Amino acid sequence: MFMEPFACEVEPQTGILRPSQQVIRRTLRNIGGIFLDQEAVQQILSTEGDRLIYEVYAADVPESEGHLPYSTTVIYPGRVGDEYHMTKGHYHMKRNRAEVYLGLSGEGCLILQNEAGEVRAVAMRAGVAAYVPPGWAHRTANTGDVPFVFFAVYPGDAGHDYGTIEIEGFAKALVARNGRPVLMKNPHWRQGGGAR
Ligand code: PAN
Ligand code: ZN
């Protein structure tokens, strides 16, 4: 009934978490559809081939009520067109479940969107603890030149709803303008469905 206490080691620079139960690897070929500039996606795939965008290392904690699953995410630097490398993004299946992110290395941005279509951005770097309040979809982008690594912890019964973001996307995209990250309106976005 009781689980044994345990600890994992986390390497702040690489994000490697040991022992980790699963390592998720997302490449451009897997998740290219999340980026605004689909021509850029095709161009990269046909000239450079596939590209690793991010990895997730998860501690062996049950995804069930009462537990606090935790993980690290490593987003590799780069852009697709003007848009920074980023995670797929999701709502929690139970919308009233929150999450905490702690920056470990590199620089990034937490992008949040609520169901009214309002978007917020929170700058992250080592030592910044960001709060994802209940009800906000969230994704992170690497805005720097080195891997952006952060630690996440969330309620075990939160669940992950990827489908809503896959269908609707985010109302704004994080793009580079004069070398700096700026939120830009997503011209394809319309609330409640439609294109990316
Ligand atoms: C994070 C994310 C992680 C990868 O641990 O799962 O950063 O992003 P996607 O799950 O959107 O691919 C989290 O928010 N967990 O709830
Ligand atoms: Zn989450």
Coordinates of N, CA, C and O and ligand atoms in Angstrom, one line a residue, residues 24 26 31 54-56 70-75 87-90 92 98-99 101 132 138-140 150-154 158-160 162, ligand 1:
I24 N 10.7 10.7 -23.1 CA 9.9 11.0 -24.3 C 10.8 11.9 -25.2 O 11.4 12.8 -24.7
R26 N 10.6 14.1 -28.7 CA 9.8 14.7 -29.8 C 10.6 15.3 -30.8 O 11.5 16.2 -30.6
I31 N 6.2 16.3 -34.5 CA 5.3 17.4 -34.0 C 5.4 18.6 -34.9 O 5.0 19.7 -34.4
Y54 N 12.6 18.3 -28.4 CA 12.7 18.2 -26.9 C 12.5 16.8 -26.4 O 12.1 15.9 -27.1
E55 N 13.0 16.6 -25.1 CA 12.9 15.3 -24.4 C 12.3 15.6 -23.0 O 12.5 16.6 -22.4
V56 N 11.6 14.5 -22.5 CA 11.1 14.6 -21.1 C 11.6 13.4 -20.4 O 11.4 12.2 -20.9
Y70 N 6.7 14.0 -11.2 CA 7.7 15.1 -11.5 C 8.6 14.7 -12.7 O 8.8 13.5 -12.9
S71 N 9.1 15.7 -13.4 CA 9.8 15.4 -14.6 C 10.7 16.5 -14.9 O 10.6 17.6 -14.4
T72 N 11.6 16.3 -15.8 CA 12.4 17.4 -16.4 C 12.1 17.4 -17.9 O 11.8 16.4 -18.5
T73 N 12.2 18.6 -18.5 CA 12.0 18.8 -19.9 C 13.2 19.5 -20.4 O 13.7 20.5 -19.8
V74 N 13.8 19.0 -21.5 CA 14.9 19.7 -22.2 C 14.5 20.1 -23.6 O 14.2 19.2 -24.4
I75 N 14.5 21.4 -23.8 CA 14.1 21.8 -25.2 C 15.4 22.3 -25.8 O 16.1 23.2 -25.3
T87 N 7.4 23.0 -26.9 CA 6.7 21.7 -26.6 C 5.3 21.7 -27.3 O 4.8 22.8 -27.7
K88 N 4.7 20.5 -27.3 CA 3.3 20.5 -28.0 C 2.3 21.3 -27.2 O 1.5 22.0 -27.8
G89 N 2.3 21.3 -25.9 CA 1.4 22.0 -25.1 C 0.1 21.3 -24.9 O -0.3 20.4 -25.7
H90 N -0.5 21.5 -23.7 CA -1.7 20.8 -23.3 C -2.5 21.6 -22.3 O -1.9 22.4 -21.6
H92 N -4.6 20.5 -18.8 CA -4.8 19.3 -18.0 C -6.3 18.8 -18.2 O -7.2 19.6 -18.4
A98 N -3.4 22.4 -11.2 CA -2.3 23.4 -11.5 C -1.0 22.7 -11.7 O -0.9 21.4 -11.7
E99 N 0.1 23.4 -11.8 CA 1.4 22.8 -12.0 C 2.5 23.9 -11.6 O 2.2 25.1 -11.7
Y101 N 6.6 24.9 -12.4 CA 7.8 24.7 -13.2 C 9.0 25.4 -12.5 O 8.8 26.6 -12.1
V132 N 1.6 27.5 -13.1 CA 0.6 27.4 -14.1 C -0.7 27.2 -13.3 O -1.0 26.2 -12.7
H138 N -0.7 25.1 -21.4 CA 0.7 25.6 -21.2 C 1.6 24.8 -22.2 O 1.5 23.6 -22.4
R139 N 2.6 25.6 -22.7 CA 3.7 25.1 -23.5 C 4.9 25.9 -23.2 O 4.8 27.1 -22.7
T140 N 6.1 25.4 -23.4 CA 7.3 26.2 -23.2 C 8.2 26.2 -24.4 O 8.1 25.3 -25.3
F150 N 13.9 22.6 -17.6 CA 13.1 22.9 -16.4 C 12.5 21.7 -15.8 O 12.4 20.6 -16.4
F151 N 12.2 21.8 -14.5 CA 11.6 20.8 -13.7 C 10.1 21.1 -13.5 O 9.8 22.2 -13.4
A152 N 9.3 20.0 -13.6 CA 7.9 20.2 -13.5 C 7.3 19.3 -12.4 O 7.7 18.1 -12.3
V153 N 6.3 19.7 -11.7 CA 5.6 18.8 -10.8 C 4.1 19.2 -10.8 O 3.7 20.3 -10.8
Y154 N 3.3 18.1 -10.9 CA 1.8 18.4 -11.1 C 1.0 17.3 -10.4 O 1.5 16.2 -10.1
A158 N -4.1 14.9 -12.7 CA -4.4 16.0 -13.6 C -4.8 15.5 -15.0 O -5.8 16.0 -15.6
G159 N -4.1 14.5 -15.5 CA -4.4 14.0 -16.9 C -3.9 15.0 -17.9 O -3.7 16.2 -17.6
H160 N -3.7 14.6 -19.1 CA -3.2 15.5 -20.2 C -4.1 15.5 -21.4 O -4.3 14.4 -22.0
Y162 N -4.1 16.7 -24.9 CA -3.4 17.2 -26.0 C -4.3 17.6 -27.2 O -4.0 18.4 -28.0
Ligands
PAN1 C1 5.3 19.1 -18.5 C2 5.2 18.7 -20.0 C3 6.5 18.7 -20.7 C4 6.4 18.4 -22.2 O1 5.9 18.1 -17.8 O2 4.5 17.5 -20.1 O3 7.1 19.9 -20.6 O4 5.4 19.2 -22.9 P1 4.1 18.4 -23.5 O5 3.6 17.5 -22.5 O6 3.2 19.5 -23.9 O7 4.6 17.7 -24.7 C5 3.8 19.3 -18.0 O8 3.3 20.3 -18.2 N1 3.2 18.2 -17.5 O9 1.9 18.3 -17.0

